[in-house]
Amino acid sequence: MSLFVSFEGPDGAGKSTQITLVSERISRAGYDVVETREPGGTPLGERVRSVLLDPGDHEIVPRAEALLMTAARAQHVDEVIRPALERGAIVLCDRFVDSTLAYQGAGRGLPQGELTALQEFALQGIHPDIVILLDIPSDEGIQRRHGSGVPLNRLDQDNSTFHERVRSWYVQAALDDPARWVVFDARRSPEDLADDVAETILKRHRKNYAETGANRTEE
Ligand code: TMP
């Protein structure tokens, strides 16, 4: 039985490390796990990622940024996510639709309604079952990025009020939809955090499985 999990959070929350650790735990428990990321996850998506994130000298206007992120997502859904879900895998995706609503919506100020409509066009009904929010104050996240030795990407270099709007959007989205969002403090030790995140995912998987089984019995 499939499960689609997206990981979200401000820059520097440590999502990619967490996804690796959580994926190890879930596959050790015997499940088929697919790790992927956005923008990226497909050959086309990785090329779009370079265009979007390289801090080159080209300016990308907010609407073009939203369209490029979403175009990469449409390809990703069709080529990777939908097939993995159809074969019953647990998909762990580093960022998904909520990143567009947070960064291009709250961050850049594009209208949420128009972005949501654009997402529906690209996703064709594929939405995460759970969103794991790895929460960290945005200035601490950016400090971590500075300290990591990894070069800052084009979006990391945006100003601190941009990153604060992104973080506030995430916190509010999680409050508005507690059935889908689960919030973790990203400052915890990575191994302990991964234990709890993996347990949350597996619990949800077992619950969905039990409910589907119950429906089948009732039929
Ligand atoms: P990451 O490696 O931290 O995931 O970097 C991706 C960057 O792209 C990050 O700053 C968030 C940004 N982003 C958007 O602005 N909109 C999106 O839809 C996605 C997927 C990422």
XYZ file of N, CA and C and ligand atoms in Angstrom:
678
model
N 0.839 -1.204 0.000
C 0.000 0.000 0.000
C 0.875 1.256 0.000
N 0.557 2.162 -0.892
C 1.433 3.321 -1.086
C 1.191 4.419 -0.054
N 2.167 5.292 0.088
C 2.026 6.486 0.931
C 2.928 7.563 0.331
N 2.386 8.762 0.219
C 3.155 9.871 -0.342
C 3.435 10.883 0.773
N 4.730 11.049 1.073
C 5.148 11.930 2.172
C 6.022 13.041 1.599
N 5.658 14.292 1.856
C 6.577 15.368 1.460
C 7.227 15.956 2.707
N 8.454 16.432 2.530
C 9.211 17.083 3.600
C 9.329 18.553 3.231
N 8.958 19.404 4.158
C 9.000 20.842 3.898
C 9.732 21.545 5.032
N 10.116 22.782 4.769
C 10.730 23.576 5.830
C 11.567 24.685 5.256
N 11.922 25.653 6.116
C 12.784 26.746 5.656
C 14.139 26.213 5.210
N 14.864 26.982 4.425
C 16.215 26.581 4.008
C 17.068 26.347 5.248
N 17.874 25.280 5.199
C 18.766 24.995 6.323
C 18.128 24.141 7.409
N 16.929 23.623 7.172
C 16.261 22.794 8.197
C 16.873 21.385 8.254
N 17.629 21.006 7.235
C 18.266 19.681 7.241
C 17.384 18.595 6.648
N 16.539 18.969 5.689
C 15.611 17.993 5.110
C 16.317 16.837 4.420
N 17.352 17.150 3.644
C 17.945 16.050 2.857
C 18.624 15.034 3.773
N 19.272 15.492 4.847
C 19.859 14.541 5.819
C 18.755 13.697 6.441
N 17.661 14.348 6.830
C 16.563 13.609 7.460
C 15.986 12.567 6.505
N 15.818 12.945 5.236
C 15.225 11.997 4.290
C 16.113 10.759 4.169
N 17.418 10.951 4.129
C 18.320 9.794 4.051
C 18.159 8.912 5.290
N 18.148 9.518 6.474
C 18.059 8.731 7.709
C 16.693 8.037 7.834
N 15.650 8.753 7.470
C 14.294 8.193 7.582
C 14.119 7.059 6.566
N 14.658 7.269 5.384
C 14.551 6.251 4.343
C 15.235 4.951 4.788
N 16.411 5.082 5.409
C 17.112 3.885 5.915
C 16.229 3.120 6.896
N 15.577 3.867 7.801
C 14.743 3.216 8.818
C 13.539 2.521 8.189
N 12.927 3.172 7.209
C 11.722 2.593 6.609
C 12.077 1.376 5.757
N 13.205 1.451 5.054
C 13.540 0.268 4.247
C 14.001 -0.873 5.154
N 14.639 -0.558 6.288
C 14.995 -1.618 7.252
C 13.739 -2.320 7.785
N 12.641 -1.570 7.862
C 11.370 -2.176 8.330
C 10.714 -3.004 7.222
N 11.347 -3.054 6.041
C 10.873 -3.971 4.999
C 10.016 -3.339 3.916
N 9.981 -2.011 3.854
C 9.129 -1.368 2.858
C 9.936 -0.920 1.635
N 9.224 -0.806 0.508
C 9.781 -0.256 -0.725
C 9.716 1.276 -0.593
N 10.893 1.921 -0.543
C 10.935 3.388 -0.339
C 11.564 4.053 -1.549
N 11.003 5.165 -1.957
C 11.584 5.966 -3.039
C 11.900 7.347 -2.462
N 13.188 7.757 -2.605
C 13.595 9.101 -2.164
C 13.713 9.970 -3.401
N 13.123 11.147 -3.344
C 13.258 12.030 -4.496
C 13.206 13.490 -4.030
N 13.395 14.433 -4.970
C 13.450 15.829 -4.518
C 12.929 16.785 -5.578
N 12.600 17.983 -5.108
C 12.167 19.062 -6.005
C 12.880 20.361 -5.666
N 13.118 21.270 -6.617
C 12.971 20.947 -8.022
C 14.002 19.880 -8.398
N 13.587 18.946 -9.234
C 14.506 17.874 -9.642
C 13.765 16.554 -9.753
N 14.485 15.472 -9.470
C 13.867 14.147 -9.444
C 13.766 13.441 -10.786
N 13.937 14.184 -11.880
C 13.945 13.599 -13.226
C 15.068 14.305 -13.982
N 15.504 13.737 -15.129
C 16.541 14.452 -15.894
C 16.107 15.876 -16.254
N 14.856 16.033 -16.697
C 14.385 17.388 -17.022
C 14.369 18.257 -15.759
N 13.835 17.700 -14.683
C 13.718 18.457 -13.434
C 15.072 18.907 -12.900
N 16.094 18.053 -13.044
C 17.430 18.430 -12.553
C 18.013 19.568 -13.395
N 17.677 19.573 -14.696
C 18.154 20.691 -15.534
C 17.447 21.981 -15.150
N 16.146 21.865 -14.889
C 15.384 23.051 -14.457
C 15.913 23.528 -13.105
N 16.299 22.563 -12.242
C 16.854 22.927 -10.928
C 18.088 23.829 -11.077
N 18.965 23.429 -12.021
C 20.171 24.243 -12.218
C 19.808 25.658 -12.651
N 18.855 25.752 -13.579
C 18.448 27.087 -14.056
C 17.905 27.905 -12.882
N 17.112 27.253 -12.033
C 16.451 27.984 -10.945
C 17.395 28.342 -9.802
N 18.337 27.445 -9.492
C 19.104 27.632 -8.251
C 20.500 28.214 -8.457
N 21.060 28.091 -9.658
C 22.394 28.670 -9.862
C 22.331 30.175 -9.636
N 23.211 30.681 -8.770
C 23.150 32.122 -8.541
C 23.816 32.887 -9.683
N 23.462 32.566 -10.914
C 24.076 33.208 -12.093
C 23.611 34.642 -12.230
N 23.835 35.198 -13.415
C 23.508 36.617 -13.546
C 22.133 36.849 -14.163
N 21.380 35.745 -14.407
C 20.061 35.955 -15.004
C 19.030 36.235 -13.914
N 18.144 37.181 -14.196
C 17.064 37.457 -13.251
C 15.877 36.569 -13.618
N 15.234 35.977 -12.639
C 14.023 35.190 -12.919
C 12.864 35.899 -12.223
N 11.865 36.316 -12.997
C 10.741 37.024 -12.377
C 9.876 35.998 -11.631
N 9.139 36.438 -10.586
C 8.401 35.479 -9.759
C 7.468 34.549 -10.534
N 6.765 35.062 -11.543
C 5.830 34.188 -12.274
C 6.583 33.121 -13.070
N 7.723 33.495 -13.634
C 8.537 32.504 -14.360
C 9.079 31.474 -13.366
N 9.469 31.937 -12.191
C 9.989 31.018 -11.160
C 8.905 29.993 -10.787
N 7.676 30.494 -10.581
C 6.569 29.595 -10.208
C 6.288 28.590 -11.330
N 6.317 29.070 -12.567
C 6.023 28.173 -13.698
C 7.113 27.119 -13.875
N 8.368 27.522 -13.709
C 9.468 26.550 -13.856
C 9.414 25.496 -12.749
N 9.188 25.924 -11.512
C 9.056 24.970 -10.400
C 7.923 23.981 -10.699
N 6.825 24.524 -11.226
C 5.636 23.702 -11.434
C 5.800 22.802 -12.665
N 6.499 23.281 -13.671
C 6.747 22.439 -14.854
C 7.597 21.233 -14.459
N 8.632 21.488 -13.659
C 9.472 20.372 -13.192
C 8.620 19.387 -12.391
N 7.679 19.925 -11.621
C 6.808 19.061 -10.780
C 5.895 18.190 -11.649
N 5.339 18.754 -12.724
C 4.440 17.970 -13.596
C 5.195 16.762 -14.159
N 6.428 16.994 -14.571
C 7.257 15.909 -15.122
C 7.559 14.868 -14.042
N 7.856 15.366 -12.846
C 8.216 14.517 -11.708
C 7.049 13.601 -11.316
N 5.848 14.185 -11.280
C 4.657 13.406 -10.910
C 4.462 12.273 -11.919
N 4.543 12.635 -13.196
C 4.263 11.646 -14.237
C 5.327 10.563 -14.342
N 6.589 10.998 -14.207
C 7.700 10.087 -14.491
C 8.100 9.262 -13.263
N 7.978 9.833 -12.072
C 8.511 9.158 -10.873
C 7.435 8.877 -9.817
N 6.704 9.929 -9.420
C 5.857 9.785 -8.222
C 4.651 8.879 -8.481
N 3.904 9.152 -9.546
C 2.719 8.326 -9.800
C 3.089 6.848 -10.003
N 4.112 6.536 -10.840
C 4.468 5.113 -10.998
C 4.881 4.460 -9.678
N 5.610 5.185 -8.834
C 6.039 4.599 -7.549
C 4.827 4.323 -6.666
N 3.884 5.266 -6.645
C 2.686 5.061 -5.813
C 1.854 3.914 -6.374
N 1.798 3.822 -7.686
C 1.000 2.740 -8.290
C 1.554 1.360 -7.961
N 2.891 1.291 -7.738
C 3.400 -0.044 -7.401
C 3.435 -0.259 -5.888
N 2.909 0.708 -5.117
C 2.735 0.511 -3.679
C 3.887 1.003 -2.822
N 4.747 1.849 -3.361
C 5.916 2.321 -2.592
C 5.538 3.446 -1.614
N 6.444 3.657 -0.648
C 6.372 4.849 0.205
C 7.308 5.874 -0.433
N 6.764 6.997 -0.866
C 7.559 8.025 -1.545
C 7.890 9.137 -0.554
N 9.202 9.423 -0.411
C 9.660 10.519 0.454
C 10.176 11.612 -0.468
N 9.486 12.727 -0.512
C 9.840 13.777 -1.475
C 10.323 15.027 -0.749
N 11.561 15.429 -1.059
C 12.173 16.624 -0.477
C 11.566 17.837 -1.194
N 10.576 18.439 -0.579
C 9.778 19.568 -1.097
C 8.774 19.104 -2.147
N 7.594 19.758 -2.133
C 6.581 19.494 -3.156
C 5.726 20.751 -3.262
N 4.463 20.565 -3.549
C 3.588 21.705 -3.852
C 3.617 22.821 -2.795
N 3.726 22.454 -1.525
C 3.692 23.487 -0.479
C 4.896 24.423 -0.555
N 6.015 23.969 -1.156
C 7.152 24.884 -1.335
C 6.780 26.025 -2.280
N 5.986 25.718 -3.309
C 5.585 26.789 -4.237
C 4.660 27.777 -3.531
N 3.738 27.242 -2.716
C 2.819 28.145 -2.013
C 3.587 29.002 -0.994
N 4.608 28.393 -0.350
C 5.382 29.132 0.664
C 6.329 30.148 0.014
N 7.133 29.690 -0.960
C 8.192 30.560 -1.508
C 7.658 31.543 -2.552
N 6.916 31.003 -3.559
C 6.444 31.914 -4.602
C 5.191 32.664 -4.120
N 4.388 32.017 -3.260
C 3.191 32.668 -2.725
C 3.562 33.652 -1.619
N 3.833 33.107 -0.412
C 4.122 34.002 0.720
C 5.413 34.781 0.506
N 6.437 34.123 -0.012
C 7.744 34.776 -0.157
C 7.733 35.858 -1.225
N 7.312 35.493 -2.439
C 7.361 36.451 -3.560
C 6.095 37.295 -3.682
N 5.022 36.860 -2.998
C 3.786 37.657 -3.021
C 2.865 37.339 -4.188
N 3.022 36.185 -4.842
C 2.077 35.816 -5.909
C 0.765 35.340 -5.271
N -0.379 35.551 -5.973
C -1.669 35.193 -5.381
C -1.798 33.683 -5.137
N -2.165 33.321 -3.905
C -2.257 31.900 -3.534
C -3.274 31.157 -4.409
N -4.407 31.808 -4.705
C -5.463 31.136 -5.482
C -4.956 30.761 -6.870
N -4.218 31.665 -7.505
C -3.718 31.380 -8.851
C -2.663 30.277 -8.801
N -1.825 30.304 -7.763
C -0.800 29.254 -7.635
C -1.457 27.895 -7.398
N -2.513 27.886 -6.575
C -3.194 26.617 -6.288
C -3.805 26.053 -7.573
N -4.411 26.932 -8.388
C -5.012 26.465 -9.650
C -3.931 25.886 -10.571
N -2.777 26.553 -10.588
C -1.661 26.078 -11.418
C -1.193 24.690 -10.940
N -1.184 24.509 -9.628
C -0.761 23.207 -9.079
C -1.732 22.110 -9.491
N -3.030 22.411 -9.447
C -4.027 21.400 -9.828
C -3.800 20.960 -11.271
N -3.473 21.937 -12.120
C -3.204 21.637 -13.530
C -2.022 20.668 -13.646
N -0.982 20.898 -12.842
C 0.243 20.096 -12.956
C 0.125 18.730 -12.273
N -0.641 18.657 -11.197
C -0.584 17.465 -10.335
C -1.575 16.371 -10.688
N -2.656 16.764 -11.335
C -3.701 15.806 -11.704
C -4.078 14.896 -10.524
N -4.358 15.523 -9.403
C -4.911 14.774 -8.269
C -3.909 14.113 -7.346
N -2.621 14.246 -7.611
C -1.623 13.626 -6.713
C -1.244 14.642 -5.619
N -1.562 14.292 -4.369
C -1.229 15.173 -3.237
C -0.570 14.352 -2.143
N 0.297 14.967 -1.340
C 0.903 14.195 -0.250
C -0.141 13.740 0.770
N 0.038 12.517 1.285
C -0.820 12.038 2.380
C -0.404 12.705 3.689
N 0.893 12.916 3.860
C 1.410 13.590 5.054
C 2.475 14.595 4.609
N 2.502 15.728 5.302
C 3.578 16.699 5.097
C 4.347 16.780 6.419
N 5.652 16.485 6.343
C 6.521 16.600 7.522
C 7.152 17.987 7.473
N 6.811 18.825 8.442
C 7.427 20.162 8.487
C 8.600 20.115 9.460
N 9.806 20.315 8.920
C 10.996 20.422 9.764
C 11.184 21.910 10.025
N 10.784 22.292 11.217
C 10.682 23.725 11.502
C 11.931 24.260 12.196
N 12.337 25.433 11.750
C 13.497 26.107 12.353
C 13.310 27.606 12.100
N 13.660 28.471 13.071
C 13.587 29.907 12.777
C 14.421 30.209 11.533
N 13.884 31.044 10.651
C 14.519 31.191 9.340
C 15.960 31.706 9.433
N 16.246 32.586 10.414
C 17.631 33.099 10.485
C 18.593 31.994 10.931
N 18.116 31.090 11.807
C 18.994 29.967 12.209
C 19.254 29.028 11.029
N 18.206 28.820 10.212
C 18.362 27.970 9.027
C 19.419 28.533 8.093
N 19.342 29.832 7.860
C 20.297 30.460 6.939
C 21.714 30.437 7.541
N 21.804 30.625 8.861
C 23.119 30.505 9.535
C 23.716 29.118 9.297
N 22.844 28.101 9.434
C 23.307 26.721 9.229
C 23.824 26.545 7.813
N 23.099 27.121 6.846
C 23.532 27.024 5.443
C 24.916 27.659 5.274
N 25.092 28.836 5.898
C 26.381 29.529 5.814
C 27.485 28.655 6.389
N 27.156 27.946 7.504
C 28.177 27.153 8.188
C 28.441 25.808 7.522
N 27.582 25.408 6.574
C 27.683 24.044 6.041
C 28.796 23.888 5.009
N 29.300 25.001 4.494
C 30.339 24.916 3.461
C 29.757 24.714 2.070
N 28.439 24.398 1.974
C 27.807 24.229 0.663
C 27.510 25.633 0.121
N 27.845 25.897 -1.156
C 27.596 27.244 -1.678
C 26.106 27.610 -1.601
N 25.817 28.855 -1.281
C 24.416 29.277 -1.175
C 23.783 29.305 -2.565
N 22.532 28.825 -2.669
C 21.863 28.893 -3.970
C 21.153 30.250 -4.122
N 20.527 30.449 -5.297
C 19.929 31.762 -5.603
C 18.875 32.154 -4.567
N 18.094 31.154 -4.098
C 17.037 31.505 -3.144
C 17.574 31.703 -1.727
N 18.647 30.933 -1.375
C 19.253 31.145 -0.046
C 19.682 32.597 0.117
N 20.042 33.214 -1.026
C 20.617 34.559 -0.949
C 19.561 35.653 -0.808
N 18.272 35.261 -0.815
C 17.229 36.274 -0.629
C 17.283 36.861 0.773
N 16.597 37.993 0.960
C 16.759 38.683 2.255
C 16.002 37.971 3.383
N 16.290 38.399 4.612
C 15.759 37.652 5.749
C 14.246 37.821 5.878
N 13.666 38.933 5.408
C 12.203 39.053 5.530
C 11.515 38.065 4.581
N 12.126 37.817 3.422
C 11.596 36.783 2.508
C 11.548 35.437 3.237
N 12.656 35.066 3.866
C 12.708 33.757 4.538
C 11.772 33.706 5.746
N 11.567 34.836 6.389
C 10.651 34.875 7.532
C 9.203 34.682 7.056
N 8.853 35.273 5.914
C 7.483 35.081 5.377
C 7.261 33.617 5.012
N 8.300 32.990 4.456
C 8.197 31.563 4.088
C 7.941 30.731 5.343
N 8.742 30.975 6.375
C 8.613 30.170 7.601
C 7.227 30.379 8.235
N 6.774 31.638 8.284
C 5.457 31.906 8.889
C 4.357 31.200 8.100
N 4.481 31.165 6.777
C 3.457 30.478 5.978
C 3.396 29.000 6.371
N 4.575 28.378 6.498
C 4.610 26.951 6.865
C 3.933 26.716 8.222
N 4.270 27.555 9.192
C 3.724 27.352 10.542
C 2.203 27.468 10.506
N 1.698 28.457 9.757
C 0.252 28.639 9.671
C -0.407 27.484 8.916
N 0.209 27.027 7.831
C -0.372 25.917 7.051
C -0.512 24.684 7.932
N 0.485 24.442 8.772
C 0.445 23.268 9.652
C -0.667 23.415 10.692
N -0.858 24.645 11.192
C -1.937 24.873 12.164
C -3.304 24.680 11.500
N -3.415 25.115 10.238
C -4.704 25.053 9.541
C -5.108 23.638 9.154
N -4.153 22.738 9.010
C -4.492 21.397 8.516
C -3.730 20.325 9.310
N -4.069 20.196 10.607
C -3.289 19.282 11.457
C -3.469 17.808 11.076
N -4.475 17.487 10.261
C -4.644 16.083 9.874
C -3.560 15.673 8.873
N -3.026 16.653 8.160
C -2.071 16.316 7.101
C -0.640 16.694 7.486
N -0.479 17.749 8.281
C 0.867 18.243 8.607
C 1.316 17.734 9.970
N 2.579 17.350 10.076
C 3.163 16.997 11.374
C 4.433 17.836 11.513
N 4.536 18.553 12.638
C 5.640 19.502 12.815
C 6.685 18.925 13.760
N 7.950 19.036 13.370
C 9.080 18.599 14.210
C 10.058 19.759 14.339
N 10.722 19.811 15.493
C 11.759 20.829 15.697
C 13.034 20.338 15.008
N 13.438 21.051 13.964
C 14.587 20.619 13.144
C 15.913 20.761 13.884
N 15.889 21.387 15.085
C 17.155 21.583 15.819
C 17.516 20.388 16.684
N 16.624 19.389 16.726
C 16.921 18.184 17.522
C 18.054 17.382 16.893
N 18.581 16.412 17.670
C 19.679 15.610 17.115
C 19.140 14.784 15.933
N 19.880 14.743 14.820
C 19.357 14.131 13.595
C 18.891 12.685 13.776
N 19.618 11.873 14.545
C 19.243 10.455 14.674
C 17.928 10.308 15.451
N 17.794 11.034 16.575
C 16.547 10.967 17.356
C 15.368 11.465 16.540
N 15.616 12.558 15.845
C 14.553 13.139 15.025
C 14.103 12.123 13.966
N 15.059 11.487 13.319
C 14.720 10.519 12.266
C 13.919 9.343 12.841
N 14.249 8.903 14.076
C 13.462 7.824 14.700
C 11.998 8.235 14.788
N 11.766 9.466 15.258
C 10.378 9.915 15.449
C 9.661 10.144 14.127
N 10.377 10.695 13.151
C 9.725 10.950 11.861
C 9.360 9.611 11.201
N 10.289 8.662 11.240
C 10.013 7.347 10.621
C 8.835 6.677 11.327
N 8.781 6.790 12.657
C 7.684 6.173 13.409
C 6.347 6.809 13.016
N 6.343 8.124 12.854
C 5.107 8.820 12.446
C 4.639 8.317 11.076
N 5.580 8.165 10.160
C 5.222 7.730 8.802
C 4.695 6.293 8.831
N 5.391 5.440 9.567
C 4.972 4.028 9.585
C 3.621 3.862 10.296
N 3.397 4.680 11.327
C 2.106 4.621 12.024
C 0.987 4.998 11.059
N 1.209 6.064 10.277
C 0.198 6.491 9.314
C -0.019 5.406 8.254
N 1.056 4.781 7.848
C 0.938 3.730 6.844
C 0.091 2.578 7.389
N 0.367 2.190 8.639
C -0.395 1.076 9.246
C -1.870 1.450 9.391
N -2.119 2.709 9.754
C -3.505 3.168 9.941
C -4.247 3.106 8.602
N -3.621 3.633 7.539
C -4.270 3.603 6.218
C -4.543 2.170 5.783
N -3.560 1.307 6.076
C -3.694 -0.096 5.671
C -4.870 -0.732 6.408
N -4.957 -0.460 7.727
C -6.038 -1.051 8.533
C -7.388 -0.539 8.040
N -7.448 0.783 7.717
C -8.735 1.339 7.267
C -9.145 0.767 5.921
N -8.192 0.593 5.015
C -8.526 0.035 3.704
C -9.000 -1.400 3.865
N -8.340 -2.128 4.747
C -8.730 -3.519 5.007
C -10.148 -3.571 5.541
N -10.478 -2.616 6.478
C -11.815 -2.583 7.080
C -12.854 -2.293 6.002
N -12.539 -1.347 5.095
C -13.500 -1.034 4.029
C -13.764 -2.241 3.161
N -12.685 -2.974 2.897
C -12.845 -4.143 2.030
C -13.771 -5.179 2.676
N -13.631 -5.343 4.020
C -14.461 -6.321 4.725
C -15.925 -5.909 4.689
N -16.151 -4.549 4.789
C -17.540 -4.075 4.804
C -18.228 -4.270 3.444
N -17.433 -4.305 2.371
C -18.026 -4.348 1.018
C -18.786 -5.671 0.779
P 16.640 22.774 -1.412
O 17.834 22.065 -1.891
O 16.790 23.409 -0.075
O 15.385 21.983 -1.497
O 16.572 24.021 -2.412
C 15.538 24.278 -3.225
C 15.228 25.755 -3.169
O 14.154 26.003 -4.081
C 14.767 26.229 -1.805
O 15.278 27.517 -1.549
C 13.274 26.333 -1.960
C 13.087 26.628 -3.420
N 11.824 26.157 -3.975
C 10.853 27.093 -4.325
O 11.072 28.291 -4.179
N 9.658 26.648 -4.837
C 9.392 25.318 -5.042
O 8.304 24.960 -5.507
C 10.434 24.361 -4.685
C 10.187 22.900 -4.903
C 11.624 24.827 -4.164
